[in-house]
Amino acid sequence: MKEYCGGVDLGGTTVKIGIFKTDGTLVEKWEIPTDKSDSGSKILPDIADSLKKKLEEKGIAKDAVEGVGIGVPGPVRPDGTVAGCVNIGWGDKNVKGEMEELLGVPVEVGNDANVAALGEMWQGGAKGYENVLLVTLGTGVGGGLIIGGRIVAGAHGAGAEIGHVTIEPNEKELCNCGRPGCLEFYASATGAVRLAKRRMEKEKDKATTLRDQKELTAKDVFDAAKAGDEMALAVEEEYFDRLGYGLSIICAVCDPDVIVLGGGVSKAGERLTEGVEKTFKKYAFPACRETRFALAEMGNDAGMYGCAKMVCR
Ligand code: ZN
């Protein structure tokens, strides 16, 4: 009886590792630093050593481990290889093969945004659903998609790259991906600040508390809107509108049960889910107009849980 599984969320500065019971109960979690030296060649051996040591400490035999899931910051091919993770120095790498060799148990590899969606489905804001879209509103806009309980990674590992759906073909400036008008350009935390700056520029004579901020952040914008600042309210409305519009396009393709909003911007709480839901309904195809909105619940642990879920079926 294989009672345990492991989840490893590999990030640019730290690796979050967890040992779980296969029913989703966390046994223990800890972190190790990500050693990016030597093109990241030490990362997988470091993880394997740390995991083996912890299993031994807990008296858990290798035979009792169903497998280990790893989430990596980059696109993952269906065979568990990656085409490069620039943040951690990797070029083309067979993560599944190398890790199975090191650990001697089955290994599954997923993209970090997709495994976070799986984590929210297993134990978080999307618990009880099988069709889940996780939208991470941070520096960029990330997406993770689960359909029928399985990650949709796509042929190129670019499934659910929802931040780069074009929602404004007439945009003049370029997104980080080199094209104009992406959802991320408006709906990331950076995007919220951009919308605010553009509006302040356009409405130069209008008073707003947003002008008092030296380094304007997305939080400042949402806080000011909450406090009733008129300009901030207009910016917030535009933000909700852009995001709701973008999500309406995505739902016409994948029709999830629930859209889970996470990332820094989601700290705005129900004000965010309610605001986006309203504009979403305005644009959505009638059959998916009632799609639920929820807040992510697992924070930085979502990826680690989702990684474990990849191997616990
Ligand atoms: Zn883009």
mmCIF file of C-alpha atoms and ligand atoms in Angstrom:
data_model
loop_
_atom_site.group_PDB
_atom_site.id
_atom_site.type_symbol
_atom_site.label_atom_id
_atom_site.label_comp_id
_atom_site.label_asym_id
_atom_site.label_seq_id
_atom_site.Cartn_x
_atom_site.Cartn_y
_atom_site.Cartn_z
ATOM 1 C CA MET A 1 0.000 0.000 0.000
ATOM 2 C CA LYS A 2 1.552 3.254 -1.123
ATOM 3 C CA GLU A 3 0.445 5.761 1.461
ATOM 4 C CA TYR A 4 2.647 8.766 0.719
ATOM 5 C CA CYS A 5 3.565 11.139 -2.082
ATOM 6 C CA GLY A 6 5.799 14.150 -2.506
ATOM 7 C CA GLY A 7 5.216 17.613 -3.931
ATOM 8 C CA VAL A 8 8.071 19.871 -5.034
ATOM 9 C CA ASP A 9 7.416 23.438 -6.147
ATOM 10 C CA LEU A 10 10.594 24.687 -7.770
ATOM 11 C CA GLY A 11 10.846 28.477 -7.761
ATOM 12 C CA GLY A 12 13.539 30.952 -8.730
ATOM 13 C CA THR A 13 14.812 31.505 -5.176
ATOM 14 C CA THR A 14 13.433 28.647 -3.051
ATOM 15 C CA VAL A 15 12.164 25.109 -3.500
ATOM 16 C CA LYS A 16 9.069 24.267 -1.439
ATOM 17 C CA ILE A 17 8.912 20.579 -0.629
ATOM 18 C CA GLY A 18 6.093 18.646 1.029
ATOM 19 C CA ILE A 19 5.436 15.072 2.029
ATOM 20 C CA PHE A 20 1.742 14.187 1.912
ATOM 21 C CA LYS A 21 -0.546 11.284 2.641
ATOM 22 C CA THR A 22 -2.228 10.272 -0.630
ATOM 23 C CA ASP A 23 -5.556 11.619 0.719
ATOM 24 C CA GLY A 24 -4.082 15.141 0.701
ATOM 25 C CA THR A 25 -3.051 15.437 4.342
ATOM 26 C CA LEU A 26 0.228 17.296 4.708
ATOM 27 C CA VAL A 27 2.792 15.353 6.750
ATOM 28 C CA GLU A 28 5.561 17.934 6.648
ATOM 29 C CA LYS A 29 6.701 20.833 4.493
ATOM 30 C CA TRP A 30 10.000 22.661 4.316
ATOM 31 C CA GLU A 31 12.109 24.795 1.975
ATOM 32 C CA ILE A 32 15.587 24.687 0.526
ATOM 33 C CA PRO A 33 17.322 27.421 -1.496
ATOM 34 C CA THR A 34 17.431 27.119 -5.297
ATOM 35 C CA ASP A 35 21.105 26.828 -6.236
ATOM 36 C CA LYS A 36 21.190 28.344 -9.706
ATOM 37 C CA SER A 37 24.974 28.089 -10.067
ATOM 38 C CA ASP A 38 26.490 25.941 -12.842
ATOM 39 C CA SER A 39 23.396 26.320 -15.088
ATOM 40 C CA GLY A 40 21.171 24.976 -12.319
ATOM 41 C CA SER A 41 22.787 21.529 -12.448
ATOM 42 C CA LYS A 42 22.699 21.115 -8.643
ATOM 43 C CA ILE A 43 18.986 21.786 -8.275
ATOM 44 C CA LEU A 44 17.596 18.292 -8.859
ATOM 45 C CA PRO A 45 20.302 16.462 -6.831
ATOM 46 C CA ASP A 46 19.739 18.940 -3.950
ATOM 47 C CA ILE A 47 15.988 18.247 -3.998
ATOM 48 C CA ALA A 48 16.513 14.477 -4.140
ATOM 49 C CA ASP A 49 18.983 14.525 -1.222
ATOM 50 C CA SER A 50 16.689 16.670 0.888
ATOM 51 C CA LEU A 51 13.657 14.467 0.185
ATOM 52 C CA LYS A 52 15.518 11.220 0.869
ATOM 53 C CA LYS A 53 16.874 12.568 4.145
ATOM 54 C CA LYS A 54 13.410 13.669 5.299
ATOM 55 C CA LEU A 55 11.796 10.327 4.367
ATOM 56 C CA GLU A 56 14.460 8.502 6.326
ATOM 57 C CA GLU A 57 13.962 10.821 9.298
ATOM 58 C CA LYS A 58 10.207 10.089 9.232
ATOM 59 C CA GLY A 59 10.782 6.348 8.870
ATOM 60 C CA ILE A 60 8.973 6.260 5.514
ATOM 61 C CA ALA A 61 10.273 3.550 3.178
ATOM 62 C CA LYS A 62 10.667 4.234 -0.545
ATOM 63 C CA ASP A 63 8.164 1.436 -1.228
ATOM 64 C CA ALA A 64 5.465 3.425 0.572
ATOM 65 C CA VAL A 65 5.892 6.409 -1.793
ATOM 66 C CA GLU A 66 3.517 6.526 -4.767
ATOM 67 C CA GLY A 67 5.624 9.141 -6.519
ATOM 68 C CA VAL A 68 6.872 12.710 -6.520
ATOM 69 C CA GLY A 69 5.475 15.614 -8.536
ATOM 70 C CA ILE A 70 7.611 18.584 -9.518
ATOM 71 C CA GLY A 71 6.390 21.992 -10.684
ATOM 72 C CA VAL A 72 8.853 24.017 -12.752
ATOM 73 C CA PRO A 73 8.785 27.666 -13.891
ATOM 74 C CA GLY A 74 8.505 27.044 -17.614
ATOM 75 C CA PRO A 75 6.649 25.080 -20.297
ATOM 76 C CA VAL A 76 6.693 21.294 -19.814
ATOM 77 C CA ARG A 77 6.333 18.818 -22.673
ATOM 78 C CA PRO A 78 4.024 15.805 -22.264
ATOM 79 C CA ASP A 79 7.045 13.491 -21.720
ATOM 80 C CA GLY A 80 8.254 15.434 -18.648
ATOM 81 C CA THR A 81 11.080 17.298 -20.387
ATOM 82 C CA VAL A 82 11.414 21.072 -20.411
ATOM 83 C CA ALA A 83 12.544 23.244 -23.293
ATOM 84 C CA GLY A 84 14.273 25.680 -20.954
ATOM 85 C CA CYS A 85 13.538 27.505 -17.695
ATOM 86 C CA VAL A 86 15.418 30.787 -17.985
ATOM 87 C CA ASN A 87 14.804 31.806 -14.354
ATOM 88 C CA ILE A 88 16.792 28.888 -12.979
ATOM 89 C CA GLY A 89 19.402 28.545 -15.689
ATOM 90 C CA TRP A 90 18.097 25.412 -17.372
ATOM 91 C CA GLY A 91 18.257 24.737 -21.079
ATOM 92 C CA ASP A 92 16.652 21.633 -22.540
ATOM 93 C CA LYS A 93 16.349 19.139 -19.679
ATOM 94 C CA ASN A 94 14.810 15.727 -19.012
ATOM 95 C CA VAL A 95 13.454 16.530 -15.540
ATOM 96 C CA LYS A 96 11.315 13.398 -15.235
ATOM 97 C CA GLY A 97 14.129 11.043 -16.311
ATOM 98 C CA GLU A 98 16.817 12.636 -14.126
ATOM 99 C CA MET A 99 14.602 12.810 -11.066
ATOM 100 C CA GLU A 100 13.373 9.209 -11.395
ATOM 101 C CA GLU A 101 17.002 8.131 -11.597
ATOM 102 C CA LEU A 102 17.868 10.112 -8.451
ATOM 103 C CA LEU A 103 14.853 9.096 -6.368
ATOM 104 C CA GLY A 104 13.922 5.641 -7.627
ATOM 105 C CA VAL A 105 10.184 6.440 -7.590
ATOM 106 C CA PRO A 106 7.828 7.606 -10.391
ATOM 107 C CA VAL A 107 8.041 11.344 -11.104
ATOM 108 C CA GLU A 108 5.592 13.663 -12.853
ATOM 109 C CA VAL A 109 6.497 17.166 -14.031
ATOM 110 C CA GLY A 110 4.150 20.116 -14.501
ATOM 111 C CA ASN A 111 4.264 23.814 -15.195
ATOM 112 C CA ASP A 112 4.061 25.883 -11.991
ATOM 113 C CA ALA A 113 0.852 27.722 -12.925
ATOM 114 C CA ASN A 114 -0.914 24.511 -13.924
ATOM 115 C CA VAL A 115 0.087 22.646 -10.770
ATOM 116 C CA ALA A 116 -1.133 25.592 -8.668
ATOM 117 C CA ALA A 117 -4.542 25.186 -10.324
ATOM 118 C CA LEU A 118 -4.463 21.493 -9.449
ATOM 119 C CA GLY A 119 -3.589 22.369 -5.840
ATOM 120 C CA GLU A 120 -6.550 24.771 -5.575
ATOM 121 C CA MET A 121 -8.782 22.021 -6.994
ATOM 122 C CA TRP A 122 -7.491 19.407 -4.550
ATOM 123 C CA GLN A 123 -7.515 21.335 -1.277
ATOM 124 C CA GLY A 124 -8.279 25.015 -1.957
ATOM 125 C CA GLY A 125 -10.732 27.501 -3.482
ATOM 126 C CA ALA A 126 -11.888 25.077 -6.204
ATOM 127 C CA LYS A 127 -12.330 22.011 -3.989
ATOM 128 C CA GLY A 128 -15.072 19.743 -5.284
ATOM 129 C CA TYR A 129 -14.795 20.864 -8.927
ATOM 130 C CA GLU A 130 -13.148 19.139 -11.881
ATOM 131 C CA ASN A 131 -13.036 22.029 -14.349
ATOM 132 C CA VAL A 132 -10.996 24.872 -12.952
ATOM 133 C CA LEU A 133 -9.316 27.966 -14.354
ATOM 134 C CA LEU A 134 -6.780 29.540 -11.994
ATOM 135 C CA VAL A 135 -5.863 33.114 -12.870
ATOM 136 C CA THR A 136 -2.802 34.518 -11.117
ATOM 137 C CA LEU A 137 -2.833 38.310 -11.067
ATOM 138 C CA GLY A 138 0.716 39.305 -10.154
ATOM 139 C CA THR A 139 3.548 41.027 -12.011
ATOM 140 C CA GLY A 140 2.115 39.194 -15.009
ATOM 141 C CA VAL A 141 -1.106 37.272 -15.565
ATOM 142 C CA GLY A 142 -0.619 33.513 -15.274
ATOM 143 C CA GLY A 143 -3.125 30.811 -15.975
ATOM 144 C CA GLY A 144 -3.597 27.187 -14.981
ATOM 145 C CA LEU A 145 -6.311 25.041 -16.496
ATOM 146 C CA ILE A 146 -7.776 21.776 -15.251
ATOM 147 C CA ILE A 147 -10.421 20.028 -17.337
ATOM 148 C CA GLY A 148 -11.953 16.745 -16.185
ATOM 149 C CA GLY A 149 -9.512 16.740 -13.253
ATOM 150 C CA ARG A 150 -6.472 16.811 -15.541
ATOM 151 C CA ILE A 151 -3.996 19.566 -16.367
ATOM 152 C CA VAL A 152 -4.362 20.979 -19.874
ATOM 153 C CA ALA A 153 -0.730 21.599 -20.829
ATOM 154 C CA GLY A 154 -1.177 21.557 -24.600
ATOM 155 C CA ALA A 155 1.145 20.504 -27.396
ATOM 156 C CA HIS A 156 3.788 23.164 -26.642
ATOM 157 C CA GLY A 157 3.249 23.460 -22.900
ATOM 158 C CA ALA A 158 1.544 26.775 -23.599
ATOM 159 C CA GLY A 159 -1.986 25.667 -22.667
ATOM 160 C CA ALA A 160 -3.727 28.289 -20.501
ATOM 161 C CA GLU A 161 -1.173 31.049 -21.170
ATOM 162 C CA ILE A 162 -4.151 33.313 -20.729
ATOM 163 C CA GLY A 163 -2.098 36.430 -20.016
ATOM 164 C CA HIS A 164 -1.244 36.625 -23.694
ATOM 165 C CA VAL A 165 -4.689 36.503 -25.227
ATOM 166 C CA THR A 166 -5.057 39.672 -27.304
ATOM 167 C CA ILE A 167 -7.922 41.763 -25.962
ATOM 168 C CA GLU A 168 -7.045 45.134 -27.539
ATOM 169 C CA PRO A 169 -5.833 44.951 -31.154
ATOM 170 C CA ASN A 170 -5.489 48.758 -31.348
ATOM 171 C CA GLU A 171 -2.954 49.039 -28.521
ATOM 172 C CA LYS A 172 0.200 50.951 -29.498
ATOM 173 C CA GLU A 173 2.608 49.777 -26.776
ATOM 174 C CA LEU A 174 3.978 46.246 -26.645
ATOM 175 C CA CYS A 175 3.544 43.565 -23.980
ATOM 176 C CA ASN A 176 6.634 41.742 -22.611
ATOM 177 C CA CYS A 177 5.937 38.982 -25.148
ATOM 178 C CA GLY A 178 6.547 41.422 -27.998
ATOM 179 C CA ARG A 179 2.952 41.801 -29.167
ATOM 180 C CA PRO A 180 0.395 44.527 -28.458
ATOM 181 C CA GLY A 181 -2.854 44.336 -26.494
ATOM 182 C CA CYS A 182 -2.403 41.252 -24.276
ATOM 183 C CA LEU A 183 -4.684 40.678 -21.266
ATOM 184 C CA GLU A 184 -1.595 40.815 -19.044
ATOM 185 C CA PHE A 185 -0.802 44.323 -20.266
ATOM 186 C CA TYR A 186 -3.962 45.611 -18.534
ATOM 187 C CA ALA A 187 -4.937 43.032 -15.923
ATOM 188 C CA SER A 188 -1.658 42.304 -14.119
ATOM 189 C CA ALA A 189 -0.689 44.324 -11.049
ATOM 190 C CA THR A 190 1.615 46.262 -13.362
ATOM 191 C CA GLY A 191 -1.329 46.673 -15.724
ATOM 192 C CA ALA A 192 -3.504 48.226 -13.006
ATOM 193 C CA VAL A 193 -0.780 50.811 -12.380
ATOM 194 C CA ARG A 194 -0.531 51.422 -16.132
ATOM 195 C CA LEU A 195 -4.286 52.055 -16.387
ATOM 196 C CA ALA A 196 -4.053 54.496 -13.474
ATOM 197 C CA LYS A 197 -1.101 56.398 -14.960
ATOM 198 C CA ARG A 198 -2.781 56.664 -18.346
ATOM 199 C CA ARG A 199 -5.952 58.024 -16.809
ATOM 200 C CA MET A 200 -4.078 60.557 -14.653
ATOM 201 C CA GLU A 201 -2.267 61.731 -17.773
ATOM 202 C CA LYS A 202 -5.503 62.028 -19.723
ATOM 203 C CA GLU A 203 -7.402 63.762 -16.918
ATOM 204 C CA LYS A 204 -4.606 66.065 -15.783
ATOM 205 C CA ASP A 205 -6.842 68.541 -13.984
ATOM 206 C CA LYS A 206 -8.794 66.015 -11.984
ATOM 207 C CA ALA A 207 -7.828 65.666 -8.334
ATOM 208 C CA THR A 208 -7.047 62.195 -7.022
ATOM 209 C CA THR A 209 -5.212 60.740 -4.043
ATOM 210 C CA LEU A 210 -3.365 58.511 -6.539
ATOM 211 C CA ARG A 211 -1.147 61.483 -7.397
ATOM 212 C CA ASP A 212 0.144 61.526 -3.786
ATOM 213 C CA GLN A 213 1.887 58.159 -4.196
ATOM 214 C CA LYS A 214 5.584 58.296 -5.054
ATOM 215 C CA GLU A 215 5.670 54.737 -6.407
ATOM 216 C CA LEU A 216 2.113 53.876 -7.301
ATOM 217 C CA THR A 217 1.175 50.199 -6.796
ATOM 218 C CA ALA A 218 -1.891 48.140 -7.718
ATOM 219 C CA LYS A 219 -2.727 47.992 -4.012
ATOM 220 C CA ASP A 220 -2.782 51.807 -3.854
ATOM 221 C CA VAL A 221 -5.247 51.862 -6.754
ATOM 222 C CA PHE A 222 -7.643 49.350 -5.181
ATOM 223 C CA ASP A 223 -7.312 50.898 -1.718
ATOM 224 C CA ALA A 224 -8.102 54.357 -3.103
ATOM 225 C CA ALA A 225 -11.112 52.960 -4.981
ATOM 226 C CA LYS A 226 -12.351 51.364 -1.783
ATOM 227 C CA ALA A 227 -11.976 54.715 -0.033
ATOM 228 C CA GLY A 228 -14.144 56.308 -2.717
ATOM 229 C CA ASP A 229 -11.550 58.192 -4.802
ATOM 230 C CA GLU A 230 -13.339 58.921 -8.092
ATOM 231 C CA MET A 231 -10.389 58.509 -10.398
ATOM 232 C CA ALA A 232 -9.371 55.256 -8.689
ATOM 233 C CA LEU A 233 -12.942 53.984 -9.001
ATOM 234 C CA ALA A 234 -12.848 54.648 -12.737
ATOM 235 C CA VAL A 235 -9.487 52.870 -13.041
ATOM 236 C CA GLU A 236 -10.820 49.939 -11.062
ATOM 237 C CA GLU A 237 -13.900 49.773 -13.288
ATOM 238 C CA GLU A 238 -11.695 49.697 -16.382
ATOM 239 C CA TYR A 239 -9.518 46.994 -14.791
ATOM 240 C CA PHE A 240 -12.572 44.812 -14.035
ATOM 241 C CA ASP A 241 -13.856 45.407 -17.536
ATOM 242 C CA ARG A 242 -10.609 44.334 -19.232
ATOM 243 C CA LEU A 243 -10.259 41.255 -17.040
ATOM 244 C CA GLY A 244 -13.921 40.256 -17.333
ATOM 245 C CA TYR A 245 -13.732 40.616 -21.098
ATOM 246 C CA GLY A 246 -10.566 38.501 -21.348
ATOM 247 C CA LEU A 247 -12.033 35.772 -19.142
ATOM 248 C CA SER A 248 -15.242 35.697 -21.184
ATOM 249 C CA ILE A 249 -13.186 34.753 -24.255
ATOM 250 C CA ILE A 250 -11.362 32.007 -22.388
ATOM 251 C CA CYS A 251 -14.579 30.561 -20.958
ATOM 252 C CA ALA A 252 -16.109 30.248 -24.422
ATOM 253 C CA VAL A 253 -13.257 27.816 -25.131
ATOM 254 C CA CYS A 254 -12.835 25.809 -21.934
ATOM 255 C CA ASP A 255 -16.044 26.447 -19.916
ATOM 256 C CA PRO A 256 -14.771 25.844 -16.349
ATOM 257 C CA ASP A 257 -17.007 25.279 -13.292
ATOM 258 C CA VAL A 258 -15.099 27.921 -11.413
ATOM 259 C CA ILE A 259 -12.556 30.683 -12.029
ATOM 260 C CA VAL A 260 -10.174 31.046 -9.094
ATOM 261 C CA LEU A 261 -8.422 34.420 -8.771
ATOM 262 C CA GLY A 262 -5.032 34.414 -7.053
ATOM 263 C CA GLY A 263 -1.793 36.419 -6.959
ATOM 264 C CA GLY A 264 -1.087 39.760 -5.301
ATOM 265 C CA VAL A 265 -4.101 41.573 -6.771
ATOM 266 C CA SER A 266 -6.449 38.975 -5.233
ATOM 267 C CA LYS A 267 -5.729 40.537 -1.827
ATOM 268 C CA ALA A 268 -8.435 43.007 -2.895
ATOM 269 C CA GLY A 269 -10.759 40.123 -1.936
ATOM 270 C CA GLU A 270 -14.458 39.965 -2.725
ATOM 271 C CA ARG A 271 -14.385 43.435 -4.188
ATOM 272 C CA LEU A 272 -12.294 41.883 -6.980
ATOM 273 C CA THR A 273 -14.351 38.712 -7.536
ATOM 274 C CA GLU A 274 -17.626 40.641 -7.494
ATOM 275 C CA GLY A 275 -16.312 43.383 -9.779
ATOM 276 C CA VAL A 276 -14.906 40.969 -12.349
ATOM 277 C CA GLU A 277 -17.945 38.717 -12.205
ATOM 278 C CA LYS A 278 -20.171 41.647 -13.116
ATOM 279 C CA THR A 279 -18.217 42.606 -16.233
ATOM 280 C CA PHE A 280 -17.700 38.936 -17.123
ATOM 281 C CA LYS A 281 -21.474 38.442 -17.233
ATOM 282 C CA LYS A 282 -21.758 41.401 -19.600
ATOM 283 C CA TYR A 283 -19.504 39.748 -22.196
ATOM 284 C CA ALA A 284 -19.883 35.997 -21.590
ATOM 285 C CA PHE A 285 -21.583 33.540 -23.902
ATOM 286 C CA PRO A 286 -25.001 32.855 -22.304
ATOM 287 C CA ALA A 287 -24.307 29.178 -21.529
ATOM 288 C CA CYS A 288 -21.303 30.024 -19.356
ATOM 289 C CA ARG A 289 -22.560 33.297 -17.906
ATOM 290 C CA GLU A 290 -23.111 31.702 -14.484
ATOM 291 C CA THR A 291 -19.507 30.527 -14.098
ATOM 292 C CA ARG A 292 -18.520 30.825 -10.429
ATOM 293 C CA PHE A 293 -15.755 33.120 -9.193
ATOM 294 C CA ALA A 294 -13.711 32.288 -6.104
ATOM 295 C CA LEU A 295 -10.557 33.520 -4.402
ATOM 296 C CA ALA A 296 -7.473 31.317 -4.243
ATOM 297 C CA GLU A 297 -7.079 29.912 -0.741
ATOM 298 C CA MET A 298 -3.720 28.203 -0.692
ATOM 299 C CA GLY A 299 -1.361 31.096 -1.336
ATOM 300 C CA ASN A 300 2.201 29.975 -1.947
ATOM 301 C CA ASP A 301 1.408 26.365 -1.036
ATOM 302 C CA ALA A 302 -0.907 25.750 -4.008
ATOM 303 C CA GLY A 303 1.922 24.611 -6.269
ATOM 304 C CA MET A 304 3.325 22.162 -3.739
ATOM 305 C CA TYR A 305 -0.098 20.572 -3.162
ATOM 306 C CA GLY A 306 -0.773 20.386 -6.899
ATOM 307 C CA CYS A 307 2.579 18.694 -7.489
ATOM 308 C CA ALA A 308 1.685 15.992 -4.976
ATOM 309 C CA LYS A 309 -1.752 15.620 -6.580
ATOM 310 C CA MET A 310 -0.117 14.863 -9.950
ATOM 311 C CA VAL A 311 1.110 11.544 -8.537
ATOM 312 C CA CYS A 312 -1.774 10.724 -6.132
ATOM 313 C CA ARG A 313 -4.683 9.528 -8.184
HETATM 314 ZN ZN ZN B 1 1.799 39.319 -24.211
#
